[in-house]
PDB file of C-alpha atoms in Angstrom:
ATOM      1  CA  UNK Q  16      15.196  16.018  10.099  1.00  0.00           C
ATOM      2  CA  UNK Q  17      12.679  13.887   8.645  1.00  0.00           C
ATOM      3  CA  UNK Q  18      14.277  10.123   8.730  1.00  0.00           C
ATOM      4  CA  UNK Q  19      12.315   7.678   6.165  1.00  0.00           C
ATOM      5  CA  UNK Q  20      12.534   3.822   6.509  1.00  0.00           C
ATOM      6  CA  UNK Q  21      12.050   1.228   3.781  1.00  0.00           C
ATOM      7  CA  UNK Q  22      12.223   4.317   1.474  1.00  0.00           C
ATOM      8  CA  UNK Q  23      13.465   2.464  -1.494  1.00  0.00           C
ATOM      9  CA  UNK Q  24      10.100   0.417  -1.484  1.00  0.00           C
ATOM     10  CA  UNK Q  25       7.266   1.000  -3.751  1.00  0.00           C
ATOM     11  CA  UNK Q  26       5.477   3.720  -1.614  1.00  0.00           C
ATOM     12  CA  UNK Q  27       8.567   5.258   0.133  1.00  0.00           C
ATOM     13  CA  UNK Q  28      10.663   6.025  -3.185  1.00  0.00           C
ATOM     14  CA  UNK Q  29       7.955   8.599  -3.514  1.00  0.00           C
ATOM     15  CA  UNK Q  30       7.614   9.900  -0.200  1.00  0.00           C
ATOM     16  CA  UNK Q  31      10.959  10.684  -0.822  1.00  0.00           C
ATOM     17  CA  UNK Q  32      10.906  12.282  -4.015  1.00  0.00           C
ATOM     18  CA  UNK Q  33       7.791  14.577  -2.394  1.00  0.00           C
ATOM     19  CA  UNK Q  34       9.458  15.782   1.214  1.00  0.00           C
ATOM     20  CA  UNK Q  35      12.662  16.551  -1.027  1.00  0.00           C
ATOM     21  CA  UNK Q  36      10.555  18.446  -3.113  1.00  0.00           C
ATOM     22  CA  UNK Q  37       9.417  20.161  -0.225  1.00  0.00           C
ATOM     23  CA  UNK Q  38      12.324  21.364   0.899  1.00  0.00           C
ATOM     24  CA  UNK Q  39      12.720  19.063   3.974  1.00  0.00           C
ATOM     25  CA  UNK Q  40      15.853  17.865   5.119  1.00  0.00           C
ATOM     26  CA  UNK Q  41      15.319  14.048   4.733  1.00  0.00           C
ATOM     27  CA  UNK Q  42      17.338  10.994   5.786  1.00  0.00           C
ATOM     28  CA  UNK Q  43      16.509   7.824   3.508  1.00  0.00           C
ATOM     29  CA  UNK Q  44      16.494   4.745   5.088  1.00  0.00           C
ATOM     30  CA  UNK Q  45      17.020   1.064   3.221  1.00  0.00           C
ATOM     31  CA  UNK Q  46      18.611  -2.082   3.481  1.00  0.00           C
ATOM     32  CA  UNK Q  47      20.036  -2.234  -0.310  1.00  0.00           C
ATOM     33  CA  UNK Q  48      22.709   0.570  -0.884  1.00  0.00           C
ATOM     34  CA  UNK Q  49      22.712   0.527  -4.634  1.00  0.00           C
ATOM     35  CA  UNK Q  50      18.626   1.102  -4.963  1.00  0.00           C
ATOM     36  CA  UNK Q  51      19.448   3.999  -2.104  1.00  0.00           C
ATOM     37  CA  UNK Q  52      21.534   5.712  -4.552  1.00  0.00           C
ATOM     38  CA  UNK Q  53      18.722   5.477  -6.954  1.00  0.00           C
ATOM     39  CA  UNK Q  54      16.653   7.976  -4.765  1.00  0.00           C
ATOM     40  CA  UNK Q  55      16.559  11.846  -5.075  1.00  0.00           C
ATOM     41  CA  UNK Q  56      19.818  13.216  -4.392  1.00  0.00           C
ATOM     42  CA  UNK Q  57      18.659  16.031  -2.396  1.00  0.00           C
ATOM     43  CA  UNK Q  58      17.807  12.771   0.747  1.00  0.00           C
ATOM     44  CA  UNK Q  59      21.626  11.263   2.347  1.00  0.00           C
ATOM     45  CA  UNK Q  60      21.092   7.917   2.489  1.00  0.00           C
ATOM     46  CA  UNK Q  61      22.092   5.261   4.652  1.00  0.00           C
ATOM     47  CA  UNK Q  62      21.878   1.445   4.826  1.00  0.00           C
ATOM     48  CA  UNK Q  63      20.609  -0.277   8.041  1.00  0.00           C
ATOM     49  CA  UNK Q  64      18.548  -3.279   8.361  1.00  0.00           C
ATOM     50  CA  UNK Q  65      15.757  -4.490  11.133  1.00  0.00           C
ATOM     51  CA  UNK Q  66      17.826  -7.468  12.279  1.00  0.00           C
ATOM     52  CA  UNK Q  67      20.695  -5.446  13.435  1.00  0.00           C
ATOM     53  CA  UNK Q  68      18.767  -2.685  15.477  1.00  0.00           C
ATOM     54  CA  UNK Q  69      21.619  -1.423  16.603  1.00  0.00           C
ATOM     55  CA  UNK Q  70      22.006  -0.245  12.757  1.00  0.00           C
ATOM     56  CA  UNK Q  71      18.813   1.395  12.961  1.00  0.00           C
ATOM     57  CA  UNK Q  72      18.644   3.586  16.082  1.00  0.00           C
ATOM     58  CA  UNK Q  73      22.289   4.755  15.347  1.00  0.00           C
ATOM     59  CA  UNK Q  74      20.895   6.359  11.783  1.00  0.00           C
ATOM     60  CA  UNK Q  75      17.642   7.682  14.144  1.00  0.00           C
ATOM     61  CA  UNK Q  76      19.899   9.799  16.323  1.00  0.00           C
ATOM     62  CA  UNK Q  77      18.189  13.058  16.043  1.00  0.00           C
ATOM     63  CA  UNK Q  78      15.339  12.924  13.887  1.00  0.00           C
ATOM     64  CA  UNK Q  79      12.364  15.117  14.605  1.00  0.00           C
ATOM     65  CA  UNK Q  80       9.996  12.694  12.787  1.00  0.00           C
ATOM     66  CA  UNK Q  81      10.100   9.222  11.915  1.00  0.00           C
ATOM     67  CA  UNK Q  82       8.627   8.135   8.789  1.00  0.00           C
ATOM     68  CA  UNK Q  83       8.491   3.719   8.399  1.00  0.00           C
ATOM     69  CA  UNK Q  84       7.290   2.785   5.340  1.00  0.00           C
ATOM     70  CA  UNK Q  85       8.199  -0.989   6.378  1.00  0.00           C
ATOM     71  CA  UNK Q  86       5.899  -3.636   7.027  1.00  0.00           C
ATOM     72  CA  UNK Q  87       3.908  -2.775  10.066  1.00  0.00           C
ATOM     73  CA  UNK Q  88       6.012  -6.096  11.868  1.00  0.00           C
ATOM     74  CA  UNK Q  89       8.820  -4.283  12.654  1.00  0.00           C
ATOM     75  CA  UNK Q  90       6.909  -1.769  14.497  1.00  0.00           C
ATOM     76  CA  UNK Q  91       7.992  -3.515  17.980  1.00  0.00           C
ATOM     77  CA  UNK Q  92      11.777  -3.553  16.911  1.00  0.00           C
ATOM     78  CA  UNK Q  93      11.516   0.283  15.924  1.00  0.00           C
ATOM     79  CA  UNK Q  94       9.554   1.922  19.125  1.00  0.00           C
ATOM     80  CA  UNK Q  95      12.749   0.354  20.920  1.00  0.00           C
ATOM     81  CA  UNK Q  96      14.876   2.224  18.463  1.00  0.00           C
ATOM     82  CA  UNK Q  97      13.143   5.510  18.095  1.00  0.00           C
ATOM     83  CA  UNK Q  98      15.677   8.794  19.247  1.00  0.00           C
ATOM     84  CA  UNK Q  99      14.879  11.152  22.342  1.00  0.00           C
ATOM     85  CA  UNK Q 100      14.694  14.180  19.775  1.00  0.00           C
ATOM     86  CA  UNK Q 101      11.645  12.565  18.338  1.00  0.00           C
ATOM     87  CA  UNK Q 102       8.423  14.616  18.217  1.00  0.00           C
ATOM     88  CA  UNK Q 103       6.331  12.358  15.603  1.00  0.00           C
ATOM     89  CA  UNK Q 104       6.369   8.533  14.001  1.00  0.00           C
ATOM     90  CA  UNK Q 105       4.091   7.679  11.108  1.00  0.00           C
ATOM     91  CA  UNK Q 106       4.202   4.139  10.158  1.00  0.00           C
ATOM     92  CA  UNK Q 107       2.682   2.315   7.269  1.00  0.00           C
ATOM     93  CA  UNK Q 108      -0.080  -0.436   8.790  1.00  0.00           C
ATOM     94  CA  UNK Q 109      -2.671  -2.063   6.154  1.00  0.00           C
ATOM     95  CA  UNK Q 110      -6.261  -2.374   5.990  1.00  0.00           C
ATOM     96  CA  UNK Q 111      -5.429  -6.180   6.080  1.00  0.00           C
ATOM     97  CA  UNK Q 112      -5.870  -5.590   9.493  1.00  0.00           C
ATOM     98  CA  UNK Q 113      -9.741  -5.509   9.386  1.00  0.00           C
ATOM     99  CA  UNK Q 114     -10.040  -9.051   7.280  1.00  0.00           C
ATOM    100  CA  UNK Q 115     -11.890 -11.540   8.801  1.00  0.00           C
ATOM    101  CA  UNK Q 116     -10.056 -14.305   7.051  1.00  0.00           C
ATOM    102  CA  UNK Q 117      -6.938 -15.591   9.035  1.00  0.00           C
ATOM    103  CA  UNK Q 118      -4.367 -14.481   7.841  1.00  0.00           C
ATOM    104  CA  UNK Q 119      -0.642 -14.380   9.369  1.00  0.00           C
ATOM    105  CA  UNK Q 120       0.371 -10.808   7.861  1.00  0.00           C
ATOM    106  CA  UNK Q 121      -2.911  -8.936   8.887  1.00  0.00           C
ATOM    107  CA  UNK Q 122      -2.157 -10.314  12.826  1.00  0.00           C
ATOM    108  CA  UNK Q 123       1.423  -8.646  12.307  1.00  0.00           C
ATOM    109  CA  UNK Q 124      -0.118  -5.626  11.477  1.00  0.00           C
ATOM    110  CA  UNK Q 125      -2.462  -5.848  14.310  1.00  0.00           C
ATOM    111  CA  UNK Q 126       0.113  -6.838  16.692  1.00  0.00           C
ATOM    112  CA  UNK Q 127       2.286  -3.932  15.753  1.00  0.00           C
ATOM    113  CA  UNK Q 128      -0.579  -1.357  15.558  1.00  0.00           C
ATOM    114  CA  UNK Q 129      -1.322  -2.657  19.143  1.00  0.00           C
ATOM    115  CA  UNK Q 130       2.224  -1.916  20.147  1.00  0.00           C
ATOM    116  CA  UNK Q 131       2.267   1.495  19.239  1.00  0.00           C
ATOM    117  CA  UNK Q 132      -0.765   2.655  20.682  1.00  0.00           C
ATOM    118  CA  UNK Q 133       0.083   1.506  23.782  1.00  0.00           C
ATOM    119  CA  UNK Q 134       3.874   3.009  23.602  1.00  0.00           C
ATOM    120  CA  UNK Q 135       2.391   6.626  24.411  1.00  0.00           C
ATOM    121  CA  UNK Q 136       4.442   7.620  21.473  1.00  0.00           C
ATOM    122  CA  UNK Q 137       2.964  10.711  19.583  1.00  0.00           C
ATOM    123  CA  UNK Q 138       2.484  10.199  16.145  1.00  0.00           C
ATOM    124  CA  UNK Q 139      -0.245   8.120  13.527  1.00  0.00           C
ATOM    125  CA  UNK Q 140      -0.395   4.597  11.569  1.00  0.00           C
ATOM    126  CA  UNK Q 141      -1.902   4.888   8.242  1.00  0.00           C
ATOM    127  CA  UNK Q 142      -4.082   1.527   7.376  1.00  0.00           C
ATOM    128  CA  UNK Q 143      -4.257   2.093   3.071  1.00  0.00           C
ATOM    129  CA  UNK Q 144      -6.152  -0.180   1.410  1.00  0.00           C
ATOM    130  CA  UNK Q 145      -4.315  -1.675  -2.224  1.00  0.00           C
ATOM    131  CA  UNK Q 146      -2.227   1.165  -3.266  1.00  0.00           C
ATOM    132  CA  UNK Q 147      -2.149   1.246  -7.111  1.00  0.00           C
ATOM    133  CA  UNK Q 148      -0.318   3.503  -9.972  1.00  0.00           C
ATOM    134  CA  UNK Q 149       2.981   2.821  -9.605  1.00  0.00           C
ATOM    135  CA  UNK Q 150       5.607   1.234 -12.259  1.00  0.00           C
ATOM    136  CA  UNK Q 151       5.466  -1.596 -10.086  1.00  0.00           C
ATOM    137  CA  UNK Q 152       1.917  -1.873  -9.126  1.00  0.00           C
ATOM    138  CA  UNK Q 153       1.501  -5.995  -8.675  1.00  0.00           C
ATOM    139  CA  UNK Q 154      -2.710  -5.956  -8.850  1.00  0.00           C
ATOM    140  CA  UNK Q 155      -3.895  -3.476 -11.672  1.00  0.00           C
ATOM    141  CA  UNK Q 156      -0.986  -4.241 -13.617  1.00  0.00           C
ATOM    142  CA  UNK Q 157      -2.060  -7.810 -13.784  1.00  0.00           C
ATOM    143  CA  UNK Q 158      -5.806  -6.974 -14.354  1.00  0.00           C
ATOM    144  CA  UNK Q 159      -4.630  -4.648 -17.310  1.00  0.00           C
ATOM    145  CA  UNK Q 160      -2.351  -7.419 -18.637  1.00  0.00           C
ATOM    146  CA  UNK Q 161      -5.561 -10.212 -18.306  1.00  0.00           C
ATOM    147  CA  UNK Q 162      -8.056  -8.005 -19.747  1.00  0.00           C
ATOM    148  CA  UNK Q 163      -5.618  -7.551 -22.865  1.00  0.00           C
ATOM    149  CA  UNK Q 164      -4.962 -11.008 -23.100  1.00  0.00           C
ATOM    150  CA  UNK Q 165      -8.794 -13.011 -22.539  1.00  0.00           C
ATOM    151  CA  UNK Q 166     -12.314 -11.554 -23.698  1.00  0.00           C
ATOM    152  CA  UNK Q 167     -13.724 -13.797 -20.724  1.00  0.00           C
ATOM    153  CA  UNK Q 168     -12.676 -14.175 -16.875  1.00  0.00           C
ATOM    154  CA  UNK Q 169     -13.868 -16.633 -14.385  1.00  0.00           C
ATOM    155  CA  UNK Q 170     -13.928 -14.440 -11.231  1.00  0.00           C
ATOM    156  CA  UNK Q 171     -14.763 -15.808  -7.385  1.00  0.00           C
ATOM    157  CA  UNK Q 172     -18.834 -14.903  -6.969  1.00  0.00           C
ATOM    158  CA  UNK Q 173     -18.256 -12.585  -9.881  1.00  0.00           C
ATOM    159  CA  UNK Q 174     -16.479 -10.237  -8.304  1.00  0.00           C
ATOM    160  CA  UNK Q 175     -19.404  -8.133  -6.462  1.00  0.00           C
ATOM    161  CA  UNK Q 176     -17.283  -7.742  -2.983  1.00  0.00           C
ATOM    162  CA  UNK Q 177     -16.302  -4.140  -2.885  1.00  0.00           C
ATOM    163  CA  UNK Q 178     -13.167  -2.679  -2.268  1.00  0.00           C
ATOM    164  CA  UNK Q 179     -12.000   1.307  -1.910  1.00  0.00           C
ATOM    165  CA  UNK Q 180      -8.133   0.956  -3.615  1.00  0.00           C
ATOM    166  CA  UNK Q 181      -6.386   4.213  -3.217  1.00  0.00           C
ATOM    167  CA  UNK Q 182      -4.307   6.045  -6.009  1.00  0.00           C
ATOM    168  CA  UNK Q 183      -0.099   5.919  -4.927  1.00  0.00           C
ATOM    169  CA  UNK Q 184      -0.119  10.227  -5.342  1.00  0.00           C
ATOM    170  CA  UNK Q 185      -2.565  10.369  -2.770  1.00  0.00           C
ATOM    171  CA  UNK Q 186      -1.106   7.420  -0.410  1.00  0.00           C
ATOM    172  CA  UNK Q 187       2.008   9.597  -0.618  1.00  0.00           C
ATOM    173  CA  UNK Q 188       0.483  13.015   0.337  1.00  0.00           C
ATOM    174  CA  UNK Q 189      -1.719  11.427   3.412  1.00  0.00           C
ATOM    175  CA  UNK Q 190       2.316  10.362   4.214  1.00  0.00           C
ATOM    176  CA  UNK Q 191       3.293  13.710   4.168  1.00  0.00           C
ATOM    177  CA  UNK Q 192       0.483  15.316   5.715  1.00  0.00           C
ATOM    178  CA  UNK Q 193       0.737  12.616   8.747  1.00  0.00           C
ATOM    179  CA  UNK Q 194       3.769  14.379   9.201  1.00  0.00           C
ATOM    180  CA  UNK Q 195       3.011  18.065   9.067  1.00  0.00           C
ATOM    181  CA  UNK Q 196      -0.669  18.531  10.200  1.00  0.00           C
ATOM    182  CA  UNK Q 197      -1.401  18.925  13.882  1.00  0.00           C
ATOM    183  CA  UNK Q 198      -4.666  17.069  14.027  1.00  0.00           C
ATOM    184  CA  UNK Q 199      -2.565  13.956  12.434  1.00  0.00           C
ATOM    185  CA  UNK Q 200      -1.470  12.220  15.585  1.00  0.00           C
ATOM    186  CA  UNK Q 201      -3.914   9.810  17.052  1.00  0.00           C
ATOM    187  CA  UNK Q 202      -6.695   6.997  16.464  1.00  0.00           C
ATOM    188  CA  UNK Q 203      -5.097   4.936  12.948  1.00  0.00           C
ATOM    189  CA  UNK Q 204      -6.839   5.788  10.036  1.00  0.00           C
ATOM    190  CA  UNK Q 205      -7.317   4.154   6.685  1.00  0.00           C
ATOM    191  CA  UNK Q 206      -6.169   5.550   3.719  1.00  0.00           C
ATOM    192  CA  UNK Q 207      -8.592   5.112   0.676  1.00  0.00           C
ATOM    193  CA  UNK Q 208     -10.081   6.037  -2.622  1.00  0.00           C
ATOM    194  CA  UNK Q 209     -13.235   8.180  -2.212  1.00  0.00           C
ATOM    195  CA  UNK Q 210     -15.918   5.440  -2.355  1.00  0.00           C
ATOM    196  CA  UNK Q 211     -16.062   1.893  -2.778  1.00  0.00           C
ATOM    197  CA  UNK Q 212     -16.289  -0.032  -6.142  1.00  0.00           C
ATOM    198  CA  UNK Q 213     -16.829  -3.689  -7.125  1.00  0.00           C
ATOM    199  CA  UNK Q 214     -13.861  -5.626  -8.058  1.00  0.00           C
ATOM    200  CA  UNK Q 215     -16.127  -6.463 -10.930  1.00  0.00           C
ATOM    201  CA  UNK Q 216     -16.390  -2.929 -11.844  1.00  0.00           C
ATOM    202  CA  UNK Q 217     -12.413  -2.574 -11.095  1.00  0.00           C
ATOM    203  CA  UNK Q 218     -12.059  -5.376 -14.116  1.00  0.00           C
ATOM    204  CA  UNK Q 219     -14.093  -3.141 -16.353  1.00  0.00           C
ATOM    205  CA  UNK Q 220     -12.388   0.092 -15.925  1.00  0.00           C
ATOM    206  CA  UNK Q 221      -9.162  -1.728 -16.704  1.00  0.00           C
ATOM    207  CA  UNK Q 222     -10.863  -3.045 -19.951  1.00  0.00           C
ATOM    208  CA  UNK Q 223     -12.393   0.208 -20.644  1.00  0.00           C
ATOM    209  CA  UNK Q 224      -8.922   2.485 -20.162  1.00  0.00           C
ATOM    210  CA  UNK Q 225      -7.036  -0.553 -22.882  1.00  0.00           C
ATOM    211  CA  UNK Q 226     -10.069  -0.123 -25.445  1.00  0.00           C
ATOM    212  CA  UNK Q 227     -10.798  -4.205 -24.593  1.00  0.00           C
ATOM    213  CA  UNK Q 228     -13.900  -5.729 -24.713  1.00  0.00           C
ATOM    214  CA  UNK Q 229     -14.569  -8.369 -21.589  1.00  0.00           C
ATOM    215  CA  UNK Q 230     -16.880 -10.607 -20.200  1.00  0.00           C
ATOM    216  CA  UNK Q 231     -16.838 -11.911 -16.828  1.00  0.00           C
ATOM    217  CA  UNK Q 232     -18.109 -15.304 -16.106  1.00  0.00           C
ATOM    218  CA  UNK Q 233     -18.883 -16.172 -12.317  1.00  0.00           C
ATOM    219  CA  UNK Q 234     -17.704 -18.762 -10.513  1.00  0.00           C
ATOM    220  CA  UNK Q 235     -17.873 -20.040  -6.915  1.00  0.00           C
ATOM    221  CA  UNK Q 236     -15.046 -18.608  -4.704  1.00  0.00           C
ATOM    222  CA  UNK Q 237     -14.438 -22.470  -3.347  1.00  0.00           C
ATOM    223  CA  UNK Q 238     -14.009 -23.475  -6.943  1.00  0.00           C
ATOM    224  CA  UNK Q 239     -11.519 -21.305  -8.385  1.00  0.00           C
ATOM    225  CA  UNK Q 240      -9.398 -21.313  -5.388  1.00  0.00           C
ATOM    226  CA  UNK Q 241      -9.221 -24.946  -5.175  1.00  0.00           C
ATOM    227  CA  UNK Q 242      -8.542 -25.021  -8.874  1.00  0.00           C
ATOM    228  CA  UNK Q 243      -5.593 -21.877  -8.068  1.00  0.00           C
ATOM    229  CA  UNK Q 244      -3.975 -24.683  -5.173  1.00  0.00           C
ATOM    230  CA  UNK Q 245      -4.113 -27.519  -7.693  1.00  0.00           C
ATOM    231  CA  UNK Q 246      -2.473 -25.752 -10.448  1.00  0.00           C
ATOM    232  CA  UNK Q 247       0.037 -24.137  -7.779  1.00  0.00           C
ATOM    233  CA  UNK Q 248       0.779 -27.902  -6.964  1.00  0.00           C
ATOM    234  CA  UNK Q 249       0.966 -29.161 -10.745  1.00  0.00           C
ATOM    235  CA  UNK Q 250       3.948 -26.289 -11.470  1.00  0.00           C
ATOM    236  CA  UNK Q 251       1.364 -23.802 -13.098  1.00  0.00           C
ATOM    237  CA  UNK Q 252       1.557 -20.174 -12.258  1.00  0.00           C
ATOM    238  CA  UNK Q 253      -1.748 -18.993 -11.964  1.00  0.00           C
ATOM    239  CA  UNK Q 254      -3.057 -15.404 -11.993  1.00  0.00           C
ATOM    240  CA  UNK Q 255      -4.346 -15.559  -8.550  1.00  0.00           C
ATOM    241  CA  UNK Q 256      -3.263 -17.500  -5.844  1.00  0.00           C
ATOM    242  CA  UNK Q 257      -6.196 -19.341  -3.224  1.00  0.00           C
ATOM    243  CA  UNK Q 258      -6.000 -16.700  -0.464  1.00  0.00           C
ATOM    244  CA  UNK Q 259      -6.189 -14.002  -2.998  1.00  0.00           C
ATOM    245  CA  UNK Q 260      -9.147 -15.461  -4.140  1.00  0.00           C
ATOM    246  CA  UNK Q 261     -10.598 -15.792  -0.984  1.00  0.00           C
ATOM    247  CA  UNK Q 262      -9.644 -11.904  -0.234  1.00  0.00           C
ATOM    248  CA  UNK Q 263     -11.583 -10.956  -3.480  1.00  0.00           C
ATOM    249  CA  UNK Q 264     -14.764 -12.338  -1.628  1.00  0.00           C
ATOM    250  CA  UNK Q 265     -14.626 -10.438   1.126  1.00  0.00           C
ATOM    251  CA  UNK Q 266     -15.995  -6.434   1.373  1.00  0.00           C
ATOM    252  CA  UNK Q 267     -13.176  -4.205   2.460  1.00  0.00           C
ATOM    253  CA  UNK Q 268     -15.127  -0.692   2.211  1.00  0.00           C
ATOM    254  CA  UNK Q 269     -14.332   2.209   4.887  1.00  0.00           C
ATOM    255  CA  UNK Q 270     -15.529   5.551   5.757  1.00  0.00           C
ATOM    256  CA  UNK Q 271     -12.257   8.138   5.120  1.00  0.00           C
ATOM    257  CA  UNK Q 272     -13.312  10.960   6.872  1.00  0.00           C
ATOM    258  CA  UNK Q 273     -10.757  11.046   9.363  1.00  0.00           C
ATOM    259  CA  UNK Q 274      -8.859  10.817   6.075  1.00  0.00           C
ATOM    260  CA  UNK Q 275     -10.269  13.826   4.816  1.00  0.00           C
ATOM    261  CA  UNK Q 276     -10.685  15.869   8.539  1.00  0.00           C
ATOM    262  CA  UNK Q 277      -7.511  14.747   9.568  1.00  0.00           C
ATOM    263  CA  UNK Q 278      -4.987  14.867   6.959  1.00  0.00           C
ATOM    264  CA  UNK Q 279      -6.781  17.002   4.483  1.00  0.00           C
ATOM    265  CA  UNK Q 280      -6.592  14.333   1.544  1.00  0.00           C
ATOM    266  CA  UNK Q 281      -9.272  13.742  -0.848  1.00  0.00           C
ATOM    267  CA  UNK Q 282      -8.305  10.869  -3.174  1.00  0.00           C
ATOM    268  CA  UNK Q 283      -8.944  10.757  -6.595  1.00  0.00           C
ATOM    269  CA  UNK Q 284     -11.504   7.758  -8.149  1.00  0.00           C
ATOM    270  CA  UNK Q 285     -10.774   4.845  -9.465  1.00  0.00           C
ATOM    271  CA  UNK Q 286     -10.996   6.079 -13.231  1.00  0.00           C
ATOM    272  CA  UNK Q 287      -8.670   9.444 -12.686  1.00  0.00           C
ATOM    273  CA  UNK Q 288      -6.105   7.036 -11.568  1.00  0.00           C
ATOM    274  CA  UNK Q 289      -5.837   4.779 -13.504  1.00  0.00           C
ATOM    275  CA  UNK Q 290      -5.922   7.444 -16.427  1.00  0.00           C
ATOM    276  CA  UNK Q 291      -3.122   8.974 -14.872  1.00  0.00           C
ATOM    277  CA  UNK Q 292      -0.958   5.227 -14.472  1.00  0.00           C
ATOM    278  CA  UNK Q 293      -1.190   4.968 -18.098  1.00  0.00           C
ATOM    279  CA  UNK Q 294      -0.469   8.279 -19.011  1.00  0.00           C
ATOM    280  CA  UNK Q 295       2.768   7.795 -17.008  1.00  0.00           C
ATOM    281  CA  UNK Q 296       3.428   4.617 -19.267  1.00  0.00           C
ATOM    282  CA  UNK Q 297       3.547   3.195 -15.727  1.00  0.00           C
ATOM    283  CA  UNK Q 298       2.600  -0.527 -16.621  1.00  0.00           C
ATOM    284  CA  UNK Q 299       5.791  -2.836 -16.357  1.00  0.00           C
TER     285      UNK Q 299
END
């Protein structure tokens, strides 16, 4: 039995969808029962919630594997509430965790990768870097909805940090290969595209796929995110938010080959997945 937590979220409705396919017996997780009964109907589903971990170790109670697609700060809560029959976890970390910038959600994810690998407890935490393809897919969505609305963007530095964000099909399948591959459990890995790419060159892709022409104008980092915290503070809602901003400056590139050795996953590029997102009509 192959229990999944946060499974109605935006990467574990999928993971879902692809161990049902799979013919595994599969026990979704969530905190929400109407989106539960949203899921494949092959999964039983059952409510629990992190702040009553009584709720959760109850619905554990023999699982061979352990699937958490929740944020990597419950991590602490759920070693506590893992069952004896348990023979693998796999939880969800983020490549936040390698930022330089301080931030309180990448020390959460440290914290709880921390936690596990000192547990003893056999299993893997995936580190993916922005996952993108989905309905619901907050940062290309937005670039494909500015690139369709301005022929010119002011971008932080102009955009030249580089960044590896990995198609949802292939976060998914390194998901379910972290649970069926021997050589899975061990070191975390991070879960990428197949080479890094300039958010700059991200922006143009997204222009490209929409048949948009656009220019892109750059602008010091410390200038456009002071100008994102005054119009946060003047009731404006814009695009980007100061510590996004300040993210966009900084290089997050990684080597996948434990990716690849590991799991067995070679992601798809930038363009091929983005071609598929649209093809889906999955732009919300």
């Amino acid at each position: 039995m192959i229990a999944v937590l946060g499974a109605t979220g935006k990467t574990g409705r999928y993971l879902v969808d692809r161990l049902c396919a799979d013919g595994r017996e599969v026990v979704a997780i969530g905190r929400d029962q109407a989106k539960l009964d949203s899921l494949d109907s092959m999964a039983r589903t059952v409510a629990a919630d992190f702040t009553r971990p009584v709720s959760i170790a109850r619905v554990l109670v023999g699982a061979s594997h352990v699937v958490s697609c929740a944020h990597a700060q419950f991590t602490k809560v759920l070693l506590d509430c893992l069952p004896s029959s348990l023979e693998r976890l796999v939880l969800t970390g983020s490549a936040r965790r390698f930022s330089r910038i301080p931030n309180a959600a990448a020390d959460a994810v440290r914290a709880g990768e921390a936690a596990f690998l000192s547990s003893g407890v056999p299993g893997v935490m995936l580190h993916p870097t922005m996952i993108y393809g989905a309905p619901d897919d907050r940062n290309v969505n937005r670039l494909l909805h500015l690139v369709q609305q301005r022929a010119v963007l002011p971008l932080p530095n102009g955009c030249r940090a580089m960044l590896q964000p990995v198609f949802v099909d292939d976060m998914v399948a390194a998901m379910a290969a972290a649970v069926e591959r021997p050589a899975a459990p061990g070191a975390s890995l991070v879960v990428a595209g197949p080479k890094p790419l300039s958010y700059a060159a991200m922006v143009r892709a997204c222009a490209r796929a929409v048949d948009r022409p656009v220019a892109i104008v750059p602008v010091p980092g410390f200038m456009l995110a002071a100008g994102a915290r005054l119009a946060a503070m003047a009731s404006f809602n814009p695009p980007f938010d100061g510590d996004e901003i300040r993210r966009a400056c900084e290089d997050k590139s990684f080597d996948i080959s434990a990716l690849r050795n590991r799991l067995g996953i070679s992601p798809r590029g930038f363009d091929e997945g983005l071609r598929l997102k649209l093809e889906r009509g999955w732009v919300s």
